[in-house]
PDB file of C-alpha atoms in Angstrom:
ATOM      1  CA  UNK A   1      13.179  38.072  47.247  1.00 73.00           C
ATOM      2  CA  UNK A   2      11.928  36.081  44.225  1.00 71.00           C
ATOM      3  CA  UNK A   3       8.796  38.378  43.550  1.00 73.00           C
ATOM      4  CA  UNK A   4      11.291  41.850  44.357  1.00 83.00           C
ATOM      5  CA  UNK A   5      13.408  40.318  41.410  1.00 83.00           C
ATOM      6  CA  UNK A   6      10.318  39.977  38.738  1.00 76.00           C
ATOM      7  CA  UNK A   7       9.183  43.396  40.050  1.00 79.00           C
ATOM      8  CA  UNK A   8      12.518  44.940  39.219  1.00 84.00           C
ATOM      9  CA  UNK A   9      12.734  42.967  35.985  1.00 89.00           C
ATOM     10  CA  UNK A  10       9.740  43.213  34.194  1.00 88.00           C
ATOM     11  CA  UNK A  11       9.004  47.357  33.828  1.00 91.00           C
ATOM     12  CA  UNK A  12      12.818  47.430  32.644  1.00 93.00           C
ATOM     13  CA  UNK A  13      12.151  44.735  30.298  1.00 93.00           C
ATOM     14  CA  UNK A  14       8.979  46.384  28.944  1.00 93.00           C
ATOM     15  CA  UNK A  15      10.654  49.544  28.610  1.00 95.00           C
ATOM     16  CA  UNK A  16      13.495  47.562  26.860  1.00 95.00           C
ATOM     17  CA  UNK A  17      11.492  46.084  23.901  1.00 94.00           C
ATOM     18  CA  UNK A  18       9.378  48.919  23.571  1.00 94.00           C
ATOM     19  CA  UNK A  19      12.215  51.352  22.856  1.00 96.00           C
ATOM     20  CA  UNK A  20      14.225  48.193  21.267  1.00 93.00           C
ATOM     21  CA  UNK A  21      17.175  48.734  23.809  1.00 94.00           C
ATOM     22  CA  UNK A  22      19.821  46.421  23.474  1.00 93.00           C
ATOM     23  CA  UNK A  23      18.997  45.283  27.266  1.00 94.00           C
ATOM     24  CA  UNK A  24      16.271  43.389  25.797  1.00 94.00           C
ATOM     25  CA  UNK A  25      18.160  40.506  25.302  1.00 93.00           C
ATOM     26  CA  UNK A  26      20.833  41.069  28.356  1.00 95.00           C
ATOM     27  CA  UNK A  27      18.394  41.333  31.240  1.00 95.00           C
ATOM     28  CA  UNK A  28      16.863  38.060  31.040  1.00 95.00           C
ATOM     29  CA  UNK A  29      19.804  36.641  31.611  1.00 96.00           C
ATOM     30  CA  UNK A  30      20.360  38.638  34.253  1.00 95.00           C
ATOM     31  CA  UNK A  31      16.894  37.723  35.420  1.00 93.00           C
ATOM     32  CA  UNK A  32      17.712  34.039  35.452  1.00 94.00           C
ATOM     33  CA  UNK A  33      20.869  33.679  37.087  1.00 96.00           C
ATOM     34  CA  UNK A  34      20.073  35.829  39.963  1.00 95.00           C
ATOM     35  CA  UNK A  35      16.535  33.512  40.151  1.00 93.00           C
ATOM     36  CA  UNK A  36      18.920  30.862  39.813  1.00 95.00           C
ATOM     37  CA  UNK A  37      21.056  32.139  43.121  1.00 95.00           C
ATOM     38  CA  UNK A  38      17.465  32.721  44.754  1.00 93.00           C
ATOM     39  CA  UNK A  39      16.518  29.051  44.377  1.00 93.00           C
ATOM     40  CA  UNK A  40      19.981  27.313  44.930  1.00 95.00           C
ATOM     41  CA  UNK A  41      20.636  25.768  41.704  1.00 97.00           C
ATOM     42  CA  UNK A  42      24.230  25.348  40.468  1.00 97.00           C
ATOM     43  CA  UNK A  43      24.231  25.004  36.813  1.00 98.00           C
ATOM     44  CA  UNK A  44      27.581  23.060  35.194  1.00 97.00           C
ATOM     45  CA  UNK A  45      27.903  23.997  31.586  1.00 97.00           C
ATOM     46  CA  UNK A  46      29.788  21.218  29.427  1.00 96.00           C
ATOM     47  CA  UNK A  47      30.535  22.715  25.994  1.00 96.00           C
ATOM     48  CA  UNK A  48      30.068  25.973  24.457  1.00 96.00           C
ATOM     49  CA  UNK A  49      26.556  27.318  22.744  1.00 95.00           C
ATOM     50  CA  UNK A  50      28.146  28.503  19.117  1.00 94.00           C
ATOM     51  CA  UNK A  51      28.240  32.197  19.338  1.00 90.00           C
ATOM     52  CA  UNK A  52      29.194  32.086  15.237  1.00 88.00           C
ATOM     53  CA  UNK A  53      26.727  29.781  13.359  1.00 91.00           C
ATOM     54  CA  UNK A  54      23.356  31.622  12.279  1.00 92.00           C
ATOM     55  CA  UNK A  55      20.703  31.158  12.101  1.00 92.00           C
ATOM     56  CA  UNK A  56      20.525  28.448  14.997  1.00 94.00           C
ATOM     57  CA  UNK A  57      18.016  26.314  16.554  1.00 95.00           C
ATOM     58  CA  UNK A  58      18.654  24.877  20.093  1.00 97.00           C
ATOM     59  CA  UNK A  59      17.484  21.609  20.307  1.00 97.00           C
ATOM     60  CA  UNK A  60      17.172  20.467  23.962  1.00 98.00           C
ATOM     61  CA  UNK A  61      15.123  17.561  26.789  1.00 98.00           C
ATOM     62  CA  UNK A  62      12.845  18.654  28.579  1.00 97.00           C
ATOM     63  CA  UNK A  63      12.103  17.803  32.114  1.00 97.00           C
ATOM     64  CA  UNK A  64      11.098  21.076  34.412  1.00 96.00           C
ATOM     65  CA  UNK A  65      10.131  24.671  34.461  1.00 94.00           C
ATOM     66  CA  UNK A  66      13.499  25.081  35.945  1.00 96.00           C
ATOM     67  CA  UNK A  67      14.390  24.332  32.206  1.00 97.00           C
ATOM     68  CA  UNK A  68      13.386  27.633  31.166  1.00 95.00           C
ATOM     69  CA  UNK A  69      15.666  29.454  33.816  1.00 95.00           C
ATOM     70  CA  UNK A  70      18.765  27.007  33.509  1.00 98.00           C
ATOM     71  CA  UNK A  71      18.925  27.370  29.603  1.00 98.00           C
ATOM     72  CA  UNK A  72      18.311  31.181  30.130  1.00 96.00           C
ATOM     73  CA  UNK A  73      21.047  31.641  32.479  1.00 97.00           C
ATOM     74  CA  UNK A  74      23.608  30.705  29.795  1.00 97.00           C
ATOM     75  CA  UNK A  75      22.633  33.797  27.115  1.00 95.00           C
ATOM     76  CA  UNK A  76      20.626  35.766  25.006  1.00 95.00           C
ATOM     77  CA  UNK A  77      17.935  33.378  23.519  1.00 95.00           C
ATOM     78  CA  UNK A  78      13.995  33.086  22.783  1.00 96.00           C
ATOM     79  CA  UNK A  79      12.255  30.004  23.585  1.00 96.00           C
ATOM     80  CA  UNK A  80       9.118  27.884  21.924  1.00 92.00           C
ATOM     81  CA  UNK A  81       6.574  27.650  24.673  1.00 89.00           C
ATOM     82  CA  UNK A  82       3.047  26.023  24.591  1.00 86.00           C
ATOM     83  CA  UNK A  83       0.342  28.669  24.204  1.00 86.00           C
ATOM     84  CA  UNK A  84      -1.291  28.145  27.871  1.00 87.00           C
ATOM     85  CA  UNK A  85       1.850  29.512  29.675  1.00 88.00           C
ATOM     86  CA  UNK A  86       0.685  33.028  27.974  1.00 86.00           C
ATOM     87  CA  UNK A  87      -1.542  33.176  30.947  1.00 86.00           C
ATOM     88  CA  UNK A  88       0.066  31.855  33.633  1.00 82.00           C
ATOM     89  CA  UNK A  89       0.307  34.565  36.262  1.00 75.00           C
ATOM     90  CA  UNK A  90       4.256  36.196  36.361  1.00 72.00           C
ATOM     91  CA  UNK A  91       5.364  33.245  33.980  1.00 78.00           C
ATOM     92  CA  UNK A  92       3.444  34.487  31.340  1.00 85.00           C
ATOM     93  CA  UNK A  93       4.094  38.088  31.580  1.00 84.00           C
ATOM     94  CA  UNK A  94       7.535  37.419  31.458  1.00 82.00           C
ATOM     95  CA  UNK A  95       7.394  34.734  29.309  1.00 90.00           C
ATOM     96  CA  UNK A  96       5.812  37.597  26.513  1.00 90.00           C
ATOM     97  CA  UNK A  97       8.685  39.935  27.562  1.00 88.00           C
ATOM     98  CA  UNK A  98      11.209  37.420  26.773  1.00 90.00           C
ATOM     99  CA  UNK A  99       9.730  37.296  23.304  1.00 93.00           C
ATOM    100  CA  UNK A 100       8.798  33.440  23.906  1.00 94.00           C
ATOM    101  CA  UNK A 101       6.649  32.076  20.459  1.00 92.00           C
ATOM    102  CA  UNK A 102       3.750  30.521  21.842  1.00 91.00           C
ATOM    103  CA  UNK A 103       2.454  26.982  19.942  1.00 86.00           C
ATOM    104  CA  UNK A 104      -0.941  25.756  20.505  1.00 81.00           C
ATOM    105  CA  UNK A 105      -0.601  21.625  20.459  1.00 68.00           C
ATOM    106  CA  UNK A 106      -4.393  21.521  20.017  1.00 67.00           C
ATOM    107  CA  UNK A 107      -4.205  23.376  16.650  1.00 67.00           C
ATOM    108  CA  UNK A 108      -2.512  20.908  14.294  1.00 64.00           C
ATOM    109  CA  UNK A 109      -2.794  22.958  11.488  1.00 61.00           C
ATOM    110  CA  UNK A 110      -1.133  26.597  13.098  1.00 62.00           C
ATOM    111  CA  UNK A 111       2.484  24.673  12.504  1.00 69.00           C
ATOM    112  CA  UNK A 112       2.922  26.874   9.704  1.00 75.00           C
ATOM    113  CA  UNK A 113       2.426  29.945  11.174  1.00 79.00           C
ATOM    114  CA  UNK A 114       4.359  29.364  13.933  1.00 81.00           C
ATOM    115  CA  UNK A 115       7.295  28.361  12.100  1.00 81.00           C
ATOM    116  CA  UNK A 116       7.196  31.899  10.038  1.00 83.00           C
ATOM    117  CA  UNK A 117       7.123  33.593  13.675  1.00 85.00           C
ATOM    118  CA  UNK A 118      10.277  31.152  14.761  1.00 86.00           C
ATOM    119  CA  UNK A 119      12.040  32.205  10.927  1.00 86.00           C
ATOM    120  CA  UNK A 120      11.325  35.537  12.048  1.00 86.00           C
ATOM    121  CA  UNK A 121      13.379  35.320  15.293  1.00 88.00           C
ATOM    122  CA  UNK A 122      16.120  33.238  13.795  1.00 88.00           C
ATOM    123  CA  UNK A 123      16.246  35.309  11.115  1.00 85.00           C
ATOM    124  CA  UNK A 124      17.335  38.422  13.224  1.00 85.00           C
ATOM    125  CA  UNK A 125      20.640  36.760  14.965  1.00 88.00           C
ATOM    126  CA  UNK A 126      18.648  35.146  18.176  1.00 87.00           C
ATOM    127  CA  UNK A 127      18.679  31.577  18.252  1.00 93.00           C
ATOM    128  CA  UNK A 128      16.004  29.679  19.600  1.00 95.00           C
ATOM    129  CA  UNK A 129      15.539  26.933  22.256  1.00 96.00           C
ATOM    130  CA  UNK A 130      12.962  24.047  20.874  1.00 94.00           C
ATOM    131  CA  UNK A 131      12.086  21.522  23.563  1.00 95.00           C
ATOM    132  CA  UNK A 132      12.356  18.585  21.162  1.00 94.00           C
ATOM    133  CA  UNK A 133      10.007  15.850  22.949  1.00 94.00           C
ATOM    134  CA  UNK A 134       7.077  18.709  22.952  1.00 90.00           C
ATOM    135  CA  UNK A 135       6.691  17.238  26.765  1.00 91.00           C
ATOM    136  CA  UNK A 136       8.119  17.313  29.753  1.00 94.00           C
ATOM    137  CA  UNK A 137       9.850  14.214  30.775  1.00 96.00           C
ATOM    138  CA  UNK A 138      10.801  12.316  34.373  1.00 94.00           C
ATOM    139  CA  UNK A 139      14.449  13.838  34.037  1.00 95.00           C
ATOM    140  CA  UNK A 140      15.647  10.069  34.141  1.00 95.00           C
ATOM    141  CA  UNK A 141      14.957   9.294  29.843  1.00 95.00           C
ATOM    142  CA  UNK A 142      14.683  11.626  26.644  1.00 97.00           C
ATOM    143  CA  UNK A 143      11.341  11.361  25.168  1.00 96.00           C
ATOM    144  CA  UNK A 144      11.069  10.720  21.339  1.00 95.00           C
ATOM    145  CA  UNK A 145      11.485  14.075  19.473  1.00 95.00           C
ATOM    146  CA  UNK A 146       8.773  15.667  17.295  1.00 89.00           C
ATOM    147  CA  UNK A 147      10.024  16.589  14.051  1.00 85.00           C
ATOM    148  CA  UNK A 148       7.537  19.331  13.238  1.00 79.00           C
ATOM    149  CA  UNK A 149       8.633  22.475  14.192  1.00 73.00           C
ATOM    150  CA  UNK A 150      11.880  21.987  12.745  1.00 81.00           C
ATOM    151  CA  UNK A 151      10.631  23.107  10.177  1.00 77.00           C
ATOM    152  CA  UNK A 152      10.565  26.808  11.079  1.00 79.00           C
ATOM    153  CA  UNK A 153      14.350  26.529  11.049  1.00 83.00           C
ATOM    154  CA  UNK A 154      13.998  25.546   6.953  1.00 78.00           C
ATOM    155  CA  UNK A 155      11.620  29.066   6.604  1.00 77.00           C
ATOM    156  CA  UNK A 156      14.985  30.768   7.897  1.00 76.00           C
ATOM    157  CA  UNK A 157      16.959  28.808   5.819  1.00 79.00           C
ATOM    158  CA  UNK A 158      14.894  30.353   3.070  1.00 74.00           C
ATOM    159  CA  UNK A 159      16.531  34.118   3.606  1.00 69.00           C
ATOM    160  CA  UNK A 160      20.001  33.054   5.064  1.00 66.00           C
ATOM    161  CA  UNK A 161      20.600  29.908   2.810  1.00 74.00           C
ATOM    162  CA  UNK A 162      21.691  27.741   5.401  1.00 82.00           C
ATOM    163  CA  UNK A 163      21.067  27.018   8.996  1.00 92.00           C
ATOM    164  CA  UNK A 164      22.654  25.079  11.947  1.00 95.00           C
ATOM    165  CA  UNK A 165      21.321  22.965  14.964  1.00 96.00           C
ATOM    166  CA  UNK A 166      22.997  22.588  18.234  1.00 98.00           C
ATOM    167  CA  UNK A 167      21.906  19.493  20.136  1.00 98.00           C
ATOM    168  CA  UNK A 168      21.788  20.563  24.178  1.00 98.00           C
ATOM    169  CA  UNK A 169      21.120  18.055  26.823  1.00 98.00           C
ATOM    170  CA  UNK A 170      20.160  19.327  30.836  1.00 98.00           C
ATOM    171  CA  UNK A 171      20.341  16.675  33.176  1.00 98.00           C
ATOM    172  CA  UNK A 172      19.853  17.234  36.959  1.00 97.00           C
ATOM    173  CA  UNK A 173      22.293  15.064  39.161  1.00 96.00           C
ATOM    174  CA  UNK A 174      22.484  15.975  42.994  1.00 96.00           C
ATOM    175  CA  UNK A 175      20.515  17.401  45.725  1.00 94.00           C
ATOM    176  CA  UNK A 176      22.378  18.788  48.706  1.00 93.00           C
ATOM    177  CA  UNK A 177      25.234  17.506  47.060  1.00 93.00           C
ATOM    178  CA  UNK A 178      24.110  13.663  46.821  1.00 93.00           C
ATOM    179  CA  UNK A 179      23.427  12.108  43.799  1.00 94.00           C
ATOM    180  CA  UNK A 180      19.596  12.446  42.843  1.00 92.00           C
ATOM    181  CA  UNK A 181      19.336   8.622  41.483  1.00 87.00           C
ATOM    182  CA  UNK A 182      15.979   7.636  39.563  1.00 86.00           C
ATOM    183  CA  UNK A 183      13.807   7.831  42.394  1.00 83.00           C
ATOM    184  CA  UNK A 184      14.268  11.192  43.438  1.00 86.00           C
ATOM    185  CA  UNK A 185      14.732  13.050  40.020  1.00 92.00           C
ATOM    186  CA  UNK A 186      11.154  14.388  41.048  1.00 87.00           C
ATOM    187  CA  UNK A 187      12.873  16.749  43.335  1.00 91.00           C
ATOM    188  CA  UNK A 188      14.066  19.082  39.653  1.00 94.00           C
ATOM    189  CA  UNK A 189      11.696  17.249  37.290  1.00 94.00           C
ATOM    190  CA  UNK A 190       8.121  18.651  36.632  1.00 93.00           C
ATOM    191  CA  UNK A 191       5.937  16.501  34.216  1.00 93.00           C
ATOM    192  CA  UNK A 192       2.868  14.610  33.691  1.00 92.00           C
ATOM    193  CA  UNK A 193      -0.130  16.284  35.525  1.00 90.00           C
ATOM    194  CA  UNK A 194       2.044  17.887  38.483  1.00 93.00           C
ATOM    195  CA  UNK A 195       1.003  21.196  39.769  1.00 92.00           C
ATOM    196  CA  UNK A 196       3.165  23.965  39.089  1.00 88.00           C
ATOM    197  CA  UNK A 197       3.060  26.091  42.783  1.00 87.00           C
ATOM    198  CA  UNK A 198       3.300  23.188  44.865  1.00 91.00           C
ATOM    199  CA  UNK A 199       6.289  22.338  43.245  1.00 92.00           C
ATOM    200  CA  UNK A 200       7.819  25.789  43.175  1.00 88.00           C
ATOM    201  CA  UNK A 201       6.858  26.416  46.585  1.00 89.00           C
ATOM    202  CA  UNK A 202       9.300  22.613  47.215  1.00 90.00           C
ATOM    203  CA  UNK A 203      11.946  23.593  44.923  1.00 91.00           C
ATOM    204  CA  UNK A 204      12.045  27.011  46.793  1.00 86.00           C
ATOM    205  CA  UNK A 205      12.347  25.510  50.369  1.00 87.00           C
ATOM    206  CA  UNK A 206      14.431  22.735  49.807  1.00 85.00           C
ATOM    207  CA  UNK A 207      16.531  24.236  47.050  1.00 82.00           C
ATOM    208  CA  UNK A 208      20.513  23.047  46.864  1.00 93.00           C
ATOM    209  CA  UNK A 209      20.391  21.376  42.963  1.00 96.00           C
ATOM    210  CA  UNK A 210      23.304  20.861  40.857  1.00 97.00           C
ATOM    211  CA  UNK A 211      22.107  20.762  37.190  1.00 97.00           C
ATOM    212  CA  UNK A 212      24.516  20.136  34.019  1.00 97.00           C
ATOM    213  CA  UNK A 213      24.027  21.537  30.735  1.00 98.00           C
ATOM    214  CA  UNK A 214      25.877  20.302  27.714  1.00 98.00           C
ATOM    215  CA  UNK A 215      25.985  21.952  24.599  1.00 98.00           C
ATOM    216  CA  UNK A 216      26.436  19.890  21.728  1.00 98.00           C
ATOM    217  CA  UNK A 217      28.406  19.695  18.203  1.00 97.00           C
ATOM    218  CA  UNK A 218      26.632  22.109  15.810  1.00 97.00           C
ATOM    219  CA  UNK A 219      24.868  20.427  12.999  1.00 96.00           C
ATOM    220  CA  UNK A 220      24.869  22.446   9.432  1.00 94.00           C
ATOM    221  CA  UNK A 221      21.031  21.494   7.929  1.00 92.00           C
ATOM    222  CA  UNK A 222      20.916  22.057   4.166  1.00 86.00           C
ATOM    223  CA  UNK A 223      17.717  22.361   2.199  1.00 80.00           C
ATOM    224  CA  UNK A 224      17.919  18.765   0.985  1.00 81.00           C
ATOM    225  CA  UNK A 225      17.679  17.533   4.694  1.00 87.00           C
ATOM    226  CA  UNK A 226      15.089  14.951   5.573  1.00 87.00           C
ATOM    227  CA  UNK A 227      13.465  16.206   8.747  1.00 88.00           C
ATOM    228  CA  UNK A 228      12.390  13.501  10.398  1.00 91.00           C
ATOM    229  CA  UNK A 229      15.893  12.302   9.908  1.00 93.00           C
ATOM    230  CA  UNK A 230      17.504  15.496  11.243  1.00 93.00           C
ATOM    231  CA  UNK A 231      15.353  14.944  14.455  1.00 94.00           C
ATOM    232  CA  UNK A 232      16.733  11.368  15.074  1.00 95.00           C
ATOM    233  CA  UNK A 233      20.215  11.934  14.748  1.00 96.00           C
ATOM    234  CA  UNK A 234      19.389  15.535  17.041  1.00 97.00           C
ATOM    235  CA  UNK A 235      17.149  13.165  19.402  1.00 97.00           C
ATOM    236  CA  UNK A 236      20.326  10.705  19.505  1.00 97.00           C
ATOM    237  CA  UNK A 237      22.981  13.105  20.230  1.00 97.00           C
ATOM    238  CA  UNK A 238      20.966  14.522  23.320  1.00 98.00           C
ATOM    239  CA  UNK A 239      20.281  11.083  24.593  1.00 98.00           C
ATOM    240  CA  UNK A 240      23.732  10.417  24.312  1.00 97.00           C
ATOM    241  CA  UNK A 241      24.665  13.610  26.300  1.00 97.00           C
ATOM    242  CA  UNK A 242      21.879  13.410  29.213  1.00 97.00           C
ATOM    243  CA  UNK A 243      23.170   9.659  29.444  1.00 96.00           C
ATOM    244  CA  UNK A 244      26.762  10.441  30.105  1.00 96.00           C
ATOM    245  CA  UNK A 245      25.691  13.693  32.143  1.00 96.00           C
ATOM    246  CA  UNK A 246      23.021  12.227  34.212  1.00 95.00           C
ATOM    247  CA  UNK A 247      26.059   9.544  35.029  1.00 92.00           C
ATOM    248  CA  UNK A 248      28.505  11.663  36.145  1.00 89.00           C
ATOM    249  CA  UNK A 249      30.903  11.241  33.259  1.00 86.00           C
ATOM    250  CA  UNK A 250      31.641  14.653  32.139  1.00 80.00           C
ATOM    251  CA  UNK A 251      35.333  12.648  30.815  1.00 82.00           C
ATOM    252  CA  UNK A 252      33.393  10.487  28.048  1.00 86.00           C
ATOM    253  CA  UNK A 253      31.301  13.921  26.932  1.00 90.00           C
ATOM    254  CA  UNK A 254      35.019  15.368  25.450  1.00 88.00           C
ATOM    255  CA  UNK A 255      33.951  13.989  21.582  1.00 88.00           C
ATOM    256  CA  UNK A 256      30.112  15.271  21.798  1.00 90.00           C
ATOM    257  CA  UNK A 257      30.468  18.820  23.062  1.00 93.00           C
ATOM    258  CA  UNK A 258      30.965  21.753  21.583  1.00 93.00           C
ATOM    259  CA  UNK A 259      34.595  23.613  22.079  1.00 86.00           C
ATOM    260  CA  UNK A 260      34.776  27.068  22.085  1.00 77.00           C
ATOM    261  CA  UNK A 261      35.650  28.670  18.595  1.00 67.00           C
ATOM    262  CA  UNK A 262      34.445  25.626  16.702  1.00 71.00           C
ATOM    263  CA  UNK A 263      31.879  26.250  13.866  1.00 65.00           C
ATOM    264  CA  UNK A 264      30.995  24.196  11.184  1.00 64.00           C
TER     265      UNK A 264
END
């Protein structure tokens, strides 16, 4: 089922970009909630991603592949990818299609290039998911945050005069229903120097994950900004919401998320 769904997907989505269709931005979505259905994974959204504050970054954990497809299933976005998933087989191709910008962590000084190609994309309405910790984590802790490619969000910032970060946090809590605990986070989470198909092929058999996303307060960033500072308070707020959401305390999230309408 999963490979009829990327062969259905990824000729339309060609076509889409190449003519500039307005499907282009509609069908990965699409594509992600019905891989979503495929693999078994119920995604709880806490909060609201701001539909009215451009140009805007996502800031978010990381802790699995399934990141890509959870985050994906909740709108129109592009997403900051290391440069080796360009040639994964499948991943990659659709990774392109979904007009992912590809970083290279071994080239320290291509930042600046890739944050004209991210100004680019913010710059034209779509806002962009940056995995903050540049990792993947154990799903149990958020990682440090690099401050680097924040700065691609300051190039947009150039054009538009202002910009706006929204903090998001995904935390995955149960497996067939029972809480995942620290041990077995492993189950969702994909880090360190795990292979990718063995883990699909577990994730596709045993399936039945319940995964919360919280969306976070928007943050207006003004010229002035200190970056590093920006990522610390970011890097706080999404520690504070995969704490509470990795808990089970949806309750205490009320004052972090972000309500629908609100805009700073």
């Amino acid at each position: 089922m999963f490979v009829l769904v990327l062969a259905a997907t990824l000729p339309l989505q060609w076509l889409a970009l190449k003519l500039k269709l307005p499907l282009l931005r509609t069908l990965p979505v699409w594509f992600h909630r019905t891989v979503l259905k495929i693999l078994n994974i119920r995604v709880e959204v806490l909060g609201v991603p701001s539909e009215q504050n451009r140009p805007l970054l996502f800031v978010s954990n990381h802790a699995s592949w399934l990141d890509i497809v959870v985050l994906g299933s909740t709108g129109p976005l592009c997403f900051i990818a290391k440069s080796e998933i360009a040639n994964w087989p499948l991943f990659g191709t659709f990774a392109r299609l979904q007009r992912s910008i590809f970083v290279d962590r071994s080239r320290r000084h291509g930042t600046g290039q890739v944050n004209k190609s991210i100004a680019r994309t913010l710059s034209g309405g779509d806002p962009v998911v940056l995995f903050g910790e540049g990792t993947s984590s154990d799903g149990n802790r958020v990682l440090q945050f690099r401050s680097a490619l924040l700065g691609g969000l300051r190039d947009a910032m150039e054009e538009n005069g202002r910009g706006f970060v929204q903090p998001v946090a995904i935390a995955y809590r149960k497996f067939h229903g029972i809480p995942m605990g620290r041990r077995h986070r492993e189950v969702a989470a994909w880090y360190g120097d795990m292979d990718l198909l063995p883990h699909l092929l577990r994730v596709l058999k045993e399936g039945a994950i319940d995964v919360t996303v919280a969306f976070g307060k928007v943050m207006e960033v003004a010229h002035e900004d200190d970056r590093k500072t920006l990522s610390r308070n970011v890097e706080s707020t999404v520690r504070t919401l995969a704490s509470l959401s990795l808990a089970g305390r949806p309750e205490l999230l009320t004052d972090f998320v972000c309500l629908a309408g609100e805009r700073r």
